[in-house]
mmCIF file of C-alpha atoms in Angstrom:
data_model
loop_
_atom_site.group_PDB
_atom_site.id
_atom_site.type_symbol
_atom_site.label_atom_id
_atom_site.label_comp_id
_atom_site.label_asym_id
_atom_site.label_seq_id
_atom_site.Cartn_x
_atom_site.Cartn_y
_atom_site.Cartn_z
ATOM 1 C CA UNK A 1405 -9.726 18.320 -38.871
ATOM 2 C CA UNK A 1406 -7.594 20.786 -37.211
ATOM 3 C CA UNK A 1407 -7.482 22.589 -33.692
ATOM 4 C CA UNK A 1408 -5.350 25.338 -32.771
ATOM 5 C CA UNK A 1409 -5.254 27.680 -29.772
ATOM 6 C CA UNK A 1410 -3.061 29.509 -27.202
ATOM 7 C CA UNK A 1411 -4.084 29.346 -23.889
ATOM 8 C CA UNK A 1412 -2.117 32.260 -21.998
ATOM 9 C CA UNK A 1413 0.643 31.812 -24.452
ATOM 10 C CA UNK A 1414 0.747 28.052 -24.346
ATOM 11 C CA UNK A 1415 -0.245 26.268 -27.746
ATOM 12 C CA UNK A 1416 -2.228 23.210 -28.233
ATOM 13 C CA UNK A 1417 -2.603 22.287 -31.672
ATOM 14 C CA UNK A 1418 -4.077 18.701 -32.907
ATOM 15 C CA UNK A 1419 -7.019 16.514 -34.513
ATOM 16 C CA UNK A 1420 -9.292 14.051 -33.826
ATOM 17 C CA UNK A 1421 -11.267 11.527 -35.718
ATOM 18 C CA UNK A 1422 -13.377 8.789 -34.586
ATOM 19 C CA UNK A 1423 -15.579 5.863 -36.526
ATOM 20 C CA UNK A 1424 -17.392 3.029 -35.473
ATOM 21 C CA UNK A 1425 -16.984 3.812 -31.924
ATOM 22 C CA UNK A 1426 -19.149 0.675 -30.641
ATOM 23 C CA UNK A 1427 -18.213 -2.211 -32.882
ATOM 24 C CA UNK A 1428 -14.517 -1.641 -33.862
ATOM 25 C CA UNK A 1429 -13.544 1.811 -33.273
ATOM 26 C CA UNK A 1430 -11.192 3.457 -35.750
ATOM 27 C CA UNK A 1431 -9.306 6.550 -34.367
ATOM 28 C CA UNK A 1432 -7.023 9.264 -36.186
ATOM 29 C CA UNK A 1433 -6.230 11.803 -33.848
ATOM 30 C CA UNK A 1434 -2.660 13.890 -33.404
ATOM 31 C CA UNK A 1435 -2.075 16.292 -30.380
ATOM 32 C CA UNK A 1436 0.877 18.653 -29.793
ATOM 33 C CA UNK A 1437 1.138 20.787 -26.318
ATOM 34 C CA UNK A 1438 3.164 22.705 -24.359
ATOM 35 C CA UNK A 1439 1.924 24.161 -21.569
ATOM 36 C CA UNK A 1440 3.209 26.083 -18.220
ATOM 37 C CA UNK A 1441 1.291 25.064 -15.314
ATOM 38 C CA UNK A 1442 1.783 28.147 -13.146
ATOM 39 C CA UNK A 1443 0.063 30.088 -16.298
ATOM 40 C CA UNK A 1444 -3.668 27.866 -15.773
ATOM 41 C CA UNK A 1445 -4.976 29.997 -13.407
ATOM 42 C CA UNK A 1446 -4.964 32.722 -16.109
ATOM 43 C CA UNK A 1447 -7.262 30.961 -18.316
ATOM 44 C CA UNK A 1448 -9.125 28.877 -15.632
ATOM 45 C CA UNK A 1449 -10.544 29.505 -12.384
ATOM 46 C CA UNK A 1450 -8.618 28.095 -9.750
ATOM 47 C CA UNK A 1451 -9.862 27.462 -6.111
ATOM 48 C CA UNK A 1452 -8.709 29.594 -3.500
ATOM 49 C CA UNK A 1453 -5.089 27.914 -2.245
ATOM 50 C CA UNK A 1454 -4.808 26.203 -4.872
ATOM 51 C CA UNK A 1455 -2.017 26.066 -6.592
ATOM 52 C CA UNK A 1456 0.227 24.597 -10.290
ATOM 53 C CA UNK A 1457 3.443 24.607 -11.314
ATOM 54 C CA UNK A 1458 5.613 23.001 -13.406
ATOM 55 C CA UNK A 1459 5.853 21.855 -17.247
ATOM 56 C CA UNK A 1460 4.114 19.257 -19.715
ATOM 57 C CA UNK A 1461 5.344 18.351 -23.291
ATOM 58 C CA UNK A 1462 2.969 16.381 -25.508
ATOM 59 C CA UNK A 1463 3.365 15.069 -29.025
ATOM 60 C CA UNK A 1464 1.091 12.185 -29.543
ATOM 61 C CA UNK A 1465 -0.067 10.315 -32.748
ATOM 62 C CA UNK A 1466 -2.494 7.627 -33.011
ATOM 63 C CA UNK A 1467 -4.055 5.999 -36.052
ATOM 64 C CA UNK A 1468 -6.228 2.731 -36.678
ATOM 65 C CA UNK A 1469 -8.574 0.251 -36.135
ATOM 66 C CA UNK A 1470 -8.456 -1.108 -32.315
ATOM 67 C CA UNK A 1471 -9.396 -4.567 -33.284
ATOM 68 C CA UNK A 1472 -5.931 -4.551 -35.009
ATOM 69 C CA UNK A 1473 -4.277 -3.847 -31.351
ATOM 70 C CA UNK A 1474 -6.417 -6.596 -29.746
ATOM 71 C CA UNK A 1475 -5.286 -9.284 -32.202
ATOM 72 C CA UNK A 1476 -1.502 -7.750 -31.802
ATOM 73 C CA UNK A 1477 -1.262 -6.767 -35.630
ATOM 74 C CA UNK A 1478 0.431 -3.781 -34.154
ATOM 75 C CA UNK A 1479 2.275 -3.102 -38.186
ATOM 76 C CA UNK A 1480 -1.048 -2.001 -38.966
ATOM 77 C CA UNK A 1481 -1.537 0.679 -36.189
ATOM 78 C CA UNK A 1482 0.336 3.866 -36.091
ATOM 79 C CA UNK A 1483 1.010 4.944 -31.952
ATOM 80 C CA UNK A 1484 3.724 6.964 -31.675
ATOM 81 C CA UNK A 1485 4.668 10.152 -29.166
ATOM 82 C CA UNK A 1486 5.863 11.321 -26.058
ATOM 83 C CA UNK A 1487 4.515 12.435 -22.711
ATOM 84 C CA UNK A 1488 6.860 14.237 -20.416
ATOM 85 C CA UNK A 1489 6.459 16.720 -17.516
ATOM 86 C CA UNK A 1490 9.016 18.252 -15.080
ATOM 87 C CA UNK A 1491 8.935 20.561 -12.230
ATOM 88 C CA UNK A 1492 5.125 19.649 -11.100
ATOM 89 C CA UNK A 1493 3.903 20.480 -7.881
ATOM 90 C CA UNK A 1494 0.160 20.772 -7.147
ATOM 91 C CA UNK A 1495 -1.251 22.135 -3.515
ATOM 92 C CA UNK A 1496 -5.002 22.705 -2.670
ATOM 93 C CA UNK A 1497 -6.637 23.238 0.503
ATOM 94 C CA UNK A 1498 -8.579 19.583 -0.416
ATOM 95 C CA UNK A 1499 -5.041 18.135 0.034
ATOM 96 C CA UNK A 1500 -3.355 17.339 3.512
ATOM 97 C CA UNK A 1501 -0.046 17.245 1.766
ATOM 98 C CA UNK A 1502 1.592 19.193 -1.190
ATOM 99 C CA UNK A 1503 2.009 16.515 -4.318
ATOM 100 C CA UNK A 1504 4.796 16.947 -6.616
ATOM 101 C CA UNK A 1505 6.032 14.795 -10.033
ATOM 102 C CA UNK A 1506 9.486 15.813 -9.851
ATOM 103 C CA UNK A 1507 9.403 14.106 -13.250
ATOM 104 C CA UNK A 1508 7.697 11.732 -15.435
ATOM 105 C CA UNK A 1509 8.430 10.734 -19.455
ATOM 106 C CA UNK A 1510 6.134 8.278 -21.376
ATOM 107 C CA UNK A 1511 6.342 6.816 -24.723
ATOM 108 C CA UNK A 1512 3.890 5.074 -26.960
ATOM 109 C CA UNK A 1513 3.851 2.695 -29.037
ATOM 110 C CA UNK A 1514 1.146 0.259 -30.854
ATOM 111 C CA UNK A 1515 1.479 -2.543 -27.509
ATOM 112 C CA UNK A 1516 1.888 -0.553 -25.183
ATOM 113 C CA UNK A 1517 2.673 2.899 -23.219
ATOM 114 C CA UNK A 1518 6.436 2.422 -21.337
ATOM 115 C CA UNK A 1519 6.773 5.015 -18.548
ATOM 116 C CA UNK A 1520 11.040 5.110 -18.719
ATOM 117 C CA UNK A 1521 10.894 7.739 -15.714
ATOM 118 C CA UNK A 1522 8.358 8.877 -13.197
ATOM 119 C CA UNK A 1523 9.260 10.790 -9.791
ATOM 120 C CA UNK A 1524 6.916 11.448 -7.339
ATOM 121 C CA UNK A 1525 6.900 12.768 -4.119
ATOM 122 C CA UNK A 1526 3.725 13.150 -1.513
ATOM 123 C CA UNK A 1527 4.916 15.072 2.158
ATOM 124 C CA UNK A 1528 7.723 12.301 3.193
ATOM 125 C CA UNK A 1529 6.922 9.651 0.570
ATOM 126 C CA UNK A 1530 8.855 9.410 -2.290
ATOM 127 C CA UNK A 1531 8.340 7.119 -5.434
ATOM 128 C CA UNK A 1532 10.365 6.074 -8.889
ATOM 129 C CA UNK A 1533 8.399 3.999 -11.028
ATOM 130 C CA UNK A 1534 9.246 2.442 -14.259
ATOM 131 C CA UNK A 1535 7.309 -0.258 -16.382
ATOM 132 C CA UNK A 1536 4.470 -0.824 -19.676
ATOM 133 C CA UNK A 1537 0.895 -0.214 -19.421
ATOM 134 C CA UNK A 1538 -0.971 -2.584 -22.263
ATOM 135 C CA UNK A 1539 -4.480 -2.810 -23.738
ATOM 136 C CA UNK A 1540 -4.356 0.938 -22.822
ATOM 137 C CA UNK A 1541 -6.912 2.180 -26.060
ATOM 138 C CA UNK A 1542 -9.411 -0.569 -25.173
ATOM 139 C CA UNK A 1543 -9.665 0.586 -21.594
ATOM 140 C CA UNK A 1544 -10.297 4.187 -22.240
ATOM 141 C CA UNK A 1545 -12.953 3.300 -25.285
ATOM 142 C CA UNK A 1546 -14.608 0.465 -24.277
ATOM 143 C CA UNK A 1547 -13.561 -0.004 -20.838
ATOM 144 C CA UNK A 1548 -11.554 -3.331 -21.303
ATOM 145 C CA UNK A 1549 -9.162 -4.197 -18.185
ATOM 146 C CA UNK A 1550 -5.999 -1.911 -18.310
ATOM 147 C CA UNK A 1551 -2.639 -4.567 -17.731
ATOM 148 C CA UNK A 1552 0.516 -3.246 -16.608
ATOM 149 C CA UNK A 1553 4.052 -4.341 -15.386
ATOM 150 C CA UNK A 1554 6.174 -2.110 -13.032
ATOM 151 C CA UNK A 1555 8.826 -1.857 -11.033
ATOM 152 C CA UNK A 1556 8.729 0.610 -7.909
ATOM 153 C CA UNK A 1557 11.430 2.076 -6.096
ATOM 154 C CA UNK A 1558 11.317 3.894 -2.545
ATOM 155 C CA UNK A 1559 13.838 5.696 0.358
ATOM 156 C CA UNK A 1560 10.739 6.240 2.136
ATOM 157 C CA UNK A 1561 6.900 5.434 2.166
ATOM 158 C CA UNK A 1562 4.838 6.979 5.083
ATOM 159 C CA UNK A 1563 1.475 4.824 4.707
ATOM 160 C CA UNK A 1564 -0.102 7.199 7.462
ATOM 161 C CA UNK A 1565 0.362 10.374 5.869
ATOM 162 C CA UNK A 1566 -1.218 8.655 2.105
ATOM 163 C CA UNK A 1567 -4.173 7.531 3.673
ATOM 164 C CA UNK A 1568 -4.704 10.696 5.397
ATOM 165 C CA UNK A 1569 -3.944 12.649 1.627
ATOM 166 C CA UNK A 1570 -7.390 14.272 1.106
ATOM 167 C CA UNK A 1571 -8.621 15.007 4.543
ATOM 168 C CA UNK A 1572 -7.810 17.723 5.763
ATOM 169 C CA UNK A 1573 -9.132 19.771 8.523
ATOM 170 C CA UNK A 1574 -8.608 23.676 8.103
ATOM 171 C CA UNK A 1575 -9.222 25.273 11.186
ATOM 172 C CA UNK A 1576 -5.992 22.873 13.234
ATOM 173 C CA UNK A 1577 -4.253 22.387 9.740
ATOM 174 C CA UNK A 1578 -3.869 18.680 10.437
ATOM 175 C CA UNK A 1579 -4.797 15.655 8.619
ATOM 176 C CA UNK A 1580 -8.310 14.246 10.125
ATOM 177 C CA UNK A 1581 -7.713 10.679 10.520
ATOM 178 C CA UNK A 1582 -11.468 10.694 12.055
ATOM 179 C CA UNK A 1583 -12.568 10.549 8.013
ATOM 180 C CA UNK A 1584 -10.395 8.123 6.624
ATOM 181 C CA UNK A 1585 -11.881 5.898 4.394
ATOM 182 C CA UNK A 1586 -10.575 2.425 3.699
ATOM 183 C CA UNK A 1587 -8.774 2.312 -0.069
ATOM 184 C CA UNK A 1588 -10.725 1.245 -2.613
ATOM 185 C CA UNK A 1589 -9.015 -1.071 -5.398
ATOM 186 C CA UNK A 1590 -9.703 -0.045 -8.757
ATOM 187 C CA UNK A 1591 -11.844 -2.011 -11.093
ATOM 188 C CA UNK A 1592 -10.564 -3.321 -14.417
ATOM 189 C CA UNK A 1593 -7.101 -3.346 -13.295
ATOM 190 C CA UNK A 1594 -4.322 -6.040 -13.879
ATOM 191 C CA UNK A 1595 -0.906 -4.610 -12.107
ATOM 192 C CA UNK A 1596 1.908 -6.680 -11.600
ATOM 193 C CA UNK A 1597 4.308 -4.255 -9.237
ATOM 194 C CA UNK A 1598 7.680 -5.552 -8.276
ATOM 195 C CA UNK A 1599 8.610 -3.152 -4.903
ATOM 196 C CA UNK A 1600 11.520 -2.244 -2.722
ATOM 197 C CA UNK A 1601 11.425 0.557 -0.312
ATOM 198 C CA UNK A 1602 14.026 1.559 2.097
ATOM 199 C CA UNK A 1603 12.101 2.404 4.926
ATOM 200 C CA UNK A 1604 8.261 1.965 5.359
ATOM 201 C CA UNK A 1605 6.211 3.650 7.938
ATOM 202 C CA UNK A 1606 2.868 2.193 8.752
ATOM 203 C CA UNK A 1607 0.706 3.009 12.177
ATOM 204 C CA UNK A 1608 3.918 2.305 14.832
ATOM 205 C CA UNK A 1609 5.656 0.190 12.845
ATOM 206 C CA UNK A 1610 9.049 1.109 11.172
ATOM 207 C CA UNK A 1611 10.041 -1.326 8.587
ATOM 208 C CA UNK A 1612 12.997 -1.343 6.169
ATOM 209 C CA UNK A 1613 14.375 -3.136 3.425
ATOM 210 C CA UNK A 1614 10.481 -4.079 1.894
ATOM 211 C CA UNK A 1615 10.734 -6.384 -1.216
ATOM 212 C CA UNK A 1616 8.436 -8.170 -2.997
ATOM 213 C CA UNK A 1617 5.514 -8.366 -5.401
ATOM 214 C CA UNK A 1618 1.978 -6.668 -5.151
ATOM 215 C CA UNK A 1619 -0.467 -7.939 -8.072
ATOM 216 C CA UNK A 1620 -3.921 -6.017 -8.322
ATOM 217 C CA UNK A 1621 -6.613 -7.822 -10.107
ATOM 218 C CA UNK A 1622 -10.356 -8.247 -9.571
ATOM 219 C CA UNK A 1623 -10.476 -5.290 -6.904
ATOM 220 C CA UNK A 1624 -8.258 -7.380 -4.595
ATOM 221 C CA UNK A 1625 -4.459 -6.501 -3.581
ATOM 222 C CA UNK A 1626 -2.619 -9.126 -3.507
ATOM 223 C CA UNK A 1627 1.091 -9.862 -1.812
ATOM 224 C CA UNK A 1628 3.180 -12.401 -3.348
ATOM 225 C CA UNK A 1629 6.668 -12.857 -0.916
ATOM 226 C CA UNK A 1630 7.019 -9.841 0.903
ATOM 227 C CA UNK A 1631 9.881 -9.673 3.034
ATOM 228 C CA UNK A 1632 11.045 -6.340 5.467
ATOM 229 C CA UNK A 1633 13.135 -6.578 8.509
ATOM 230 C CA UNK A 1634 11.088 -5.264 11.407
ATOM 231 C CA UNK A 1635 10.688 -5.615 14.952
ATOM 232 C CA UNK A 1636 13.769 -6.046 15.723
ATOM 233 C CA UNK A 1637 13.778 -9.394 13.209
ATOM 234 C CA UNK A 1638 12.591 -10.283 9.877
ATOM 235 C CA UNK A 1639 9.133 -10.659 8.491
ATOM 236 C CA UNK A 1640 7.107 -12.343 5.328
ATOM 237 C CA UNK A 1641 4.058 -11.525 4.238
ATOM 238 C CA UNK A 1642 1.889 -13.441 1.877
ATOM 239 C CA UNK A 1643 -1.982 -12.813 1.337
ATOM 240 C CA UNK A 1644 -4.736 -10.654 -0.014
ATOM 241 C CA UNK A 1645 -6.936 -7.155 0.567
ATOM 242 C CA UNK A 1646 -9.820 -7.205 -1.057
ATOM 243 C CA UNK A 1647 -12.317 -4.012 -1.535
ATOM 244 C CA UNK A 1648 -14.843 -5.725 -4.031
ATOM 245 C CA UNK A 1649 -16.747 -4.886 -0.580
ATOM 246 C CA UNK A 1650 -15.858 -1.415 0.206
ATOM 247 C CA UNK A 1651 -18.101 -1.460 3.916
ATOM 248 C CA UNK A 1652 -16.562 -4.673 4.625
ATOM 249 C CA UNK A 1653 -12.874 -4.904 3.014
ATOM 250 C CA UNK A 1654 -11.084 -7.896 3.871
ATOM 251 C CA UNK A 1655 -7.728 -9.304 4.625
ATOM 252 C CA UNK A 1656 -6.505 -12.644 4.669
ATOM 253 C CA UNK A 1657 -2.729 -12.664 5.621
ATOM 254 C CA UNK A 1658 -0.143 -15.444 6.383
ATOM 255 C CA UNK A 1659 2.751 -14.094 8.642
ATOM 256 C CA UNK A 1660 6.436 -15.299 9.260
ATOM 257 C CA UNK A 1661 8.057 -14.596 11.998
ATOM 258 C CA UNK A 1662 11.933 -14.352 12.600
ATOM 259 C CA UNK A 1663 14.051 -13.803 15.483
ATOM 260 C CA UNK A 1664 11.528 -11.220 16.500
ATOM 261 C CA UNK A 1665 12.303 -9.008 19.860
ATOM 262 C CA UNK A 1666 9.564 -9.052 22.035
ATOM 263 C CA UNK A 1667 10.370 -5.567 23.624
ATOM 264 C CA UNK A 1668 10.541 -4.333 20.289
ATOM 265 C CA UNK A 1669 6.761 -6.018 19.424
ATOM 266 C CA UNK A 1670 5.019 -4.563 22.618
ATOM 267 C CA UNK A 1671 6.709 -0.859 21.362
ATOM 268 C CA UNK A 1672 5.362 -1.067 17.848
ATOM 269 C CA UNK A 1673 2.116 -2.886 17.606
ATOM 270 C CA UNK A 1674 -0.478 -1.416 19.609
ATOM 271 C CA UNK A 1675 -2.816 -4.388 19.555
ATOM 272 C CA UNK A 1676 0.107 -6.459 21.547
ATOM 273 C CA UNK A 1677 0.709 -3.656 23.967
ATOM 274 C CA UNK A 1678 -3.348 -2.880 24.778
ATOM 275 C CA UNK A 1679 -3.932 -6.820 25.137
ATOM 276 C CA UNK A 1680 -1.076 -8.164 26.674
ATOM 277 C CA UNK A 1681 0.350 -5.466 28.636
ATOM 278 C CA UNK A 1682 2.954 -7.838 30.790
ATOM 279 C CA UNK A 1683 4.874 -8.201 27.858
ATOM 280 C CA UNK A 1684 6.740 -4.832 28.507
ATOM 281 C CA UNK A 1685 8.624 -6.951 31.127
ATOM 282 C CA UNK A 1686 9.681 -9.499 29.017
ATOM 283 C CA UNK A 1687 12.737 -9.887 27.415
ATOM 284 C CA UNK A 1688 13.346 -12.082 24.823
ATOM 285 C CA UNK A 1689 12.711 -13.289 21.311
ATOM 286 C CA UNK A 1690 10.704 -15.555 18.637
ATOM 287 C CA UNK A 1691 10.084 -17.676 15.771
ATOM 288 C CA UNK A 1692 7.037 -18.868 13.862
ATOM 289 C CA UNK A 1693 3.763 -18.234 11.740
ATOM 290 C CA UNK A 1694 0.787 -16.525 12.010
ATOM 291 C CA UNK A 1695 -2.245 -17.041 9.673
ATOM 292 C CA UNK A 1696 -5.484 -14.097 9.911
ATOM 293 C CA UNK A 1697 -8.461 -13.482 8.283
ATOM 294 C CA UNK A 1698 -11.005 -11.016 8.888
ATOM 295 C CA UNK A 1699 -12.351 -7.226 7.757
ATOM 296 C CA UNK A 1700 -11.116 -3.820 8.545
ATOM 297 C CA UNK A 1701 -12.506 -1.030 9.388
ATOM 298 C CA UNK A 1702 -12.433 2.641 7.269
ATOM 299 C CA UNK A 1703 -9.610 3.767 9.167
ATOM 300 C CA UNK A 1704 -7.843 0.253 7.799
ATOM 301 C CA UNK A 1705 -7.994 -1.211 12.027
ATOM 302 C CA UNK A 1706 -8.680 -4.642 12.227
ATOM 303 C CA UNK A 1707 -12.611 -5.669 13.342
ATOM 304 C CA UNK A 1708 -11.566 -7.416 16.086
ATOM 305 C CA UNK A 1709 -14.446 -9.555 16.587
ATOM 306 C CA UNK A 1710 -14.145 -10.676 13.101
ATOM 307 C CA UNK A 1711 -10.311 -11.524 13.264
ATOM 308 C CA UNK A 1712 -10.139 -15.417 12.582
ATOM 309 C CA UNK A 1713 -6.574 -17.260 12.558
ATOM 310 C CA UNK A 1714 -3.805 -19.162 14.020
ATOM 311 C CA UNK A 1715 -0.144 -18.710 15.052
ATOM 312 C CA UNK A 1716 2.373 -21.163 15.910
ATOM 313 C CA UNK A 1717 5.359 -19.529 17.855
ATOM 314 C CA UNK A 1718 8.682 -20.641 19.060
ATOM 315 C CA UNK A 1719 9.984 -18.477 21.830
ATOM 316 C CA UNK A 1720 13.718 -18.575 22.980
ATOM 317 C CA UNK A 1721 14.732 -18.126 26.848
ATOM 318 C CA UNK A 1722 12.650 -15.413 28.193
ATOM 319 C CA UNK A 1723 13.465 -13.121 31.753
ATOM 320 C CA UNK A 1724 10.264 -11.547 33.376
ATOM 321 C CA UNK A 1725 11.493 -9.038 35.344
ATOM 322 C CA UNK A 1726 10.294 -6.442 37.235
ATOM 323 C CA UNK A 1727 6.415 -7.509 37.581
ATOM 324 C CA UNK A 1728 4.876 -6.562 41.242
ATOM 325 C CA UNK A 1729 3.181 -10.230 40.813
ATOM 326 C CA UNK A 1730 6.118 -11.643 41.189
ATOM 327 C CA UNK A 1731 8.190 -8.836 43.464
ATOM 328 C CA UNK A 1732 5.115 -9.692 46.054
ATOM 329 C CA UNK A 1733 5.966 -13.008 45.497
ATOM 330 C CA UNK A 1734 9.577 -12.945 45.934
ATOM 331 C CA UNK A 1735 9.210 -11.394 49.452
ATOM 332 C CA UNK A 1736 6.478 -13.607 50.756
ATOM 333 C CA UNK A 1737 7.945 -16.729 49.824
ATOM 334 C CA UNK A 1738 12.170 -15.231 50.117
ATOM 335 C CA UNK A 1739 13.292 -16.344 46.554
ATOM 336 C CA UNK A 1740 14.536 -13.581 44.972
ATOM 337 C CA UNK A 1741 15.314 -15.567 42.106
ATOM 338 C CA UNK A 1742 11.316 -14.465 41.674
ATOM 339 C CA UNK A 1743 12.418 -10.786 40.899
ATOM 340 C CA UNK A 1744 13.859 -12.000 37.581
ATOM 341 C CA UNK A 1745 11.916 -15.068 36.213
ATOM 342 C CA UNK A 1746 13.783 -17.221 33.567
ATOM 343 C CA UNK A 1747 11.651 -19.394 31.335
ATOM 344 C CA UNK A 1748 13.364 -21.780 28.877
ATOM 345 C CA UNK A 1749 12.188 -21.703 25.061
ATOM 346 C CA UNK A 1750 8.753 -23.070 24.346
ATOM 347 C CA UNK A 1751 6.232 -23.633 21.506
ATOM 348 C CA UNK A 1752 2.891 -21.580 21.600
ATOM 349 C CA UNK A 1753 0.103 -22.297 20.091
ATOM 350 C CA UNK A 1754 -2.743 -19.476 19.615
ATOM 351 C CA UNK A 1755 -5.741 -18.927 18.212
ATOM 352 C CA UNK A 1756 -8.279 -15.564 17.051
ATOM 353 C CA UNK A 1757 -11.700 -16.398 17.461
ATOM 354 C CA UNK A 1758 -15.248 -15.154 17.997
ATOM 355 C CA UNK A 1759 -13.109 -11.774 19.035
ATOM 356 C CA UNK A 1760 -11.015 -13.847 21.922
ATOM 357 C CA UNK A 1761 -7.215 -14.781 21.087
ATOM 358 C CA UNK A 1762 -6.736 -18.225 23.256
ATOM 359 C CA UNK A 1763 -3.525 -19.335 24.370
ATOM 360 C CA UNK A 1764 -3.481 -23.342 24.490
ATOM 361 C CA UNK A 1765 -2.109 -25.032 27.133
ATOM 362 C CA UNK A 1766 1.725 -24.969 26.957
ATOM 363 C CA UNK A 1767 4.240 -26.962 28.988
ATOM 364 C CA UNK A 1768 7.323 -24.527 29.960
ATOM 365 C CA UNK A 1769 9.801 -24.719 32.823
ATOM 366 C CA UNK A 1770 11.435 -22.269 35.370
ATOM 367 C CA UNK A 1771 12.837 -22.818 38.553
ATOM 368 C CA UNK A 1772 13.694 -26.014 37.755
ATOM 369 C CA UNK A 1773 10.219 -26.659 38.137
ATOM 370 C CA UNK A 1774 7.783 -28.144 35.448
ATOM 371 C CA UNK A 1775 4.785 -26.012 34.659
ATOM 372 C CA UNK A 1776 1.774 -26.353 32.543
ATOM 373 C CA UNK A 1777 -0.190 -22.261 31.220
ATOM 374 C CA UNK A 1778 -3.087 -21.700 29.193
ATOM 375 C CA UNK A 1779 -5.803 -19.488 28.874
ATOM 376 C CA UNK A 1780 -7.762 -16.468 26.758
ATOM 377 C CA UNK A 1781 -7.954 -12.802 26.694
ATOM 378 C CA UNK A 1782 -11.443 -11.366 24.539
ATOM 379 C CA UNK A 1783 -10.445 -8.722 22.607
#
């Protein structure tokens, strides 16, 4: 009926009362804190490196039946409070990277819980979220999906560094990328996030200006829209992630493709660079769509041999320049119009199969001369 203690000088005072917990749980419970973070490790063991700092405010009062939430008779259910925290910054030798909530305030009320400010940063990453969680009471008693709306803001998300979080090898104080392990999506989730991040930086890429939606639901990610300018061009991204199988997670993506530099492609995506290595003599740009399916592995690398899908690209006028191919054949044949090959704009059609990307056979012309190229490189 009532709890009070101090914890190192920090007071937590409050009640709790619970009936019918299985067929309609009634709850009457009221909890006031204040608490200094850095002043935990005097009143619990800490792990060695570890270390908390920072501030969190509590005042939270709940009282009623939860049925009355779930039929949205929310006059007859008292929620009321605040949740705020400042200064937070937690470290641990379990943690490549040094998390801190620069700030964070949540309200509550009978539909929902609005987070009106939450600040986060993670090594370079930095995040501002603001949006409602709903069904919040049914998820935590009788684990009910948890809904929620947000809105996310970003200068700068390094993807490499988050999946690389909790490893962390001691010895060369360096994340381990050898242990990554592909992210799981959380059950009993329905997110609706509304993004835009300034810059993103994901395996070579360096993207900027990403907007869009993400919805999670079912264990699957999935990306409604999402537009960045990239690769010297613009991109859209629409598809899926799904971990519902977390040995086998799969993607099924459908790219767009604008004014995209070639140079810039064989710099930034290792995949064209291994595969198609002449392409760091080629100048120009292109247009078009690529559709993939396929798994990933726990590092979050595509399975090659599972990658299935289709791409449909308009090139502009390319130069080749600077191949010994063709510097051989400039002086055998004395054309040095060979040393710089111009190829007019063409249409490409390629395919992903059976761990083999096939180019079909393509009309193009150079020289003045009409040409026919096709062929496949396995993967």
């Amino acid at each position: 009926k009532n709890f009070s203690l101090s914890m190192a000088g920090n007071p937590v005072n409050g009640r709790f009362f619970i009936k019918t917990p299985i067929s309609d749980p009634y709850i009457d419970t009221r909890i006031e804190a204040a608490i200094n973070l850095a002043d935990v490790g005097k009143f619990y063991p800490l792990q060695p490196g570890e270390v908390l700092n920072g501030r969190i405010d509590v005042d939270i009062t709940l009282k009623g039946l939860l049925s009355d939430l779930e039929n949205e008779r929310y006059e007859r259910f008292d929620a009321a409070g605040n949740f705020s925290t400042s200064g937070i910054t937690y470290n641990t030798s379990a943690l490549a990277l040094p998390v801190k909530i620069v700030s964070a305030a949540l309200s509550i009320n009978p539909s929902g819980l609005a987070i009106t400010d939450l600040n986060l940063q993670a090594g370079r990453s930095d995040f501002s979220l603001k949006g409602k969680l709903e069904n919040y009471l049914a998820y935590y008693l009788k684990d009910e999906t948890l809904s929620g709306s947000f809105d996310l803001k970003s200068s700068m998300i390094d993807v490499n560094e988050l999946l690389a979080l909790q490893v962390y090898d001691e010895e060369t104080a360096t994340p381990d990328t050898a242990d990554l392990s592909a992210f799981l999506v959380p059950e009993n989730i329905d997110f609706t996030l509304g993004i835009y991040a300034s810059r993103v930086s994901y395996l070579n890429y360096d993207l900027s200006k990403l907007r869009g939606k993400v919805i999670v639901k079912e264990q699957k990610l999935v990306l409604e829209d999402l537009q960045m300018d990239g690769l010297g061009g613009t991109l859209q991204l629409s598809g899926s992630y799904s971990s519902a199988d977390p040995d086998n997670p799969a993607i099924n993506m459908d790219l767009g493709l604008n004014s995209i530099s070639i140079p810039e492609t064989f710099k930034q995506v290792s995949l064209v660079s291994k595969f198609a290595p002449v392409l760091e003599k080629v100048a120009g740009d292109f247009n078009g769509k690529v559709s993939l399916a396929g798994f990933l592995d726990k590092g979050m690398m595509p399975r090659l041999e599972t990658i299935r899908g289709l791409g449909d690209l308009l090139t502009t006028e390319l130069k080749i320049g600077n191949v010994n191919t063709l510097n051989q054949l400039s002086g055998a044949l004395k054309m040095d119009q060979l040393k710089e090959l111009k190829v007019a704009g063409t249409r490409l059609i390629v395919e992903f199969l059976d761990g083999a990307m096939e180019v079909k056979p393509f009309d193009f012309k150079a020289l003045g001369i009409e040409m026919n190229l096709g062929g496949k490189t396995s993967l």
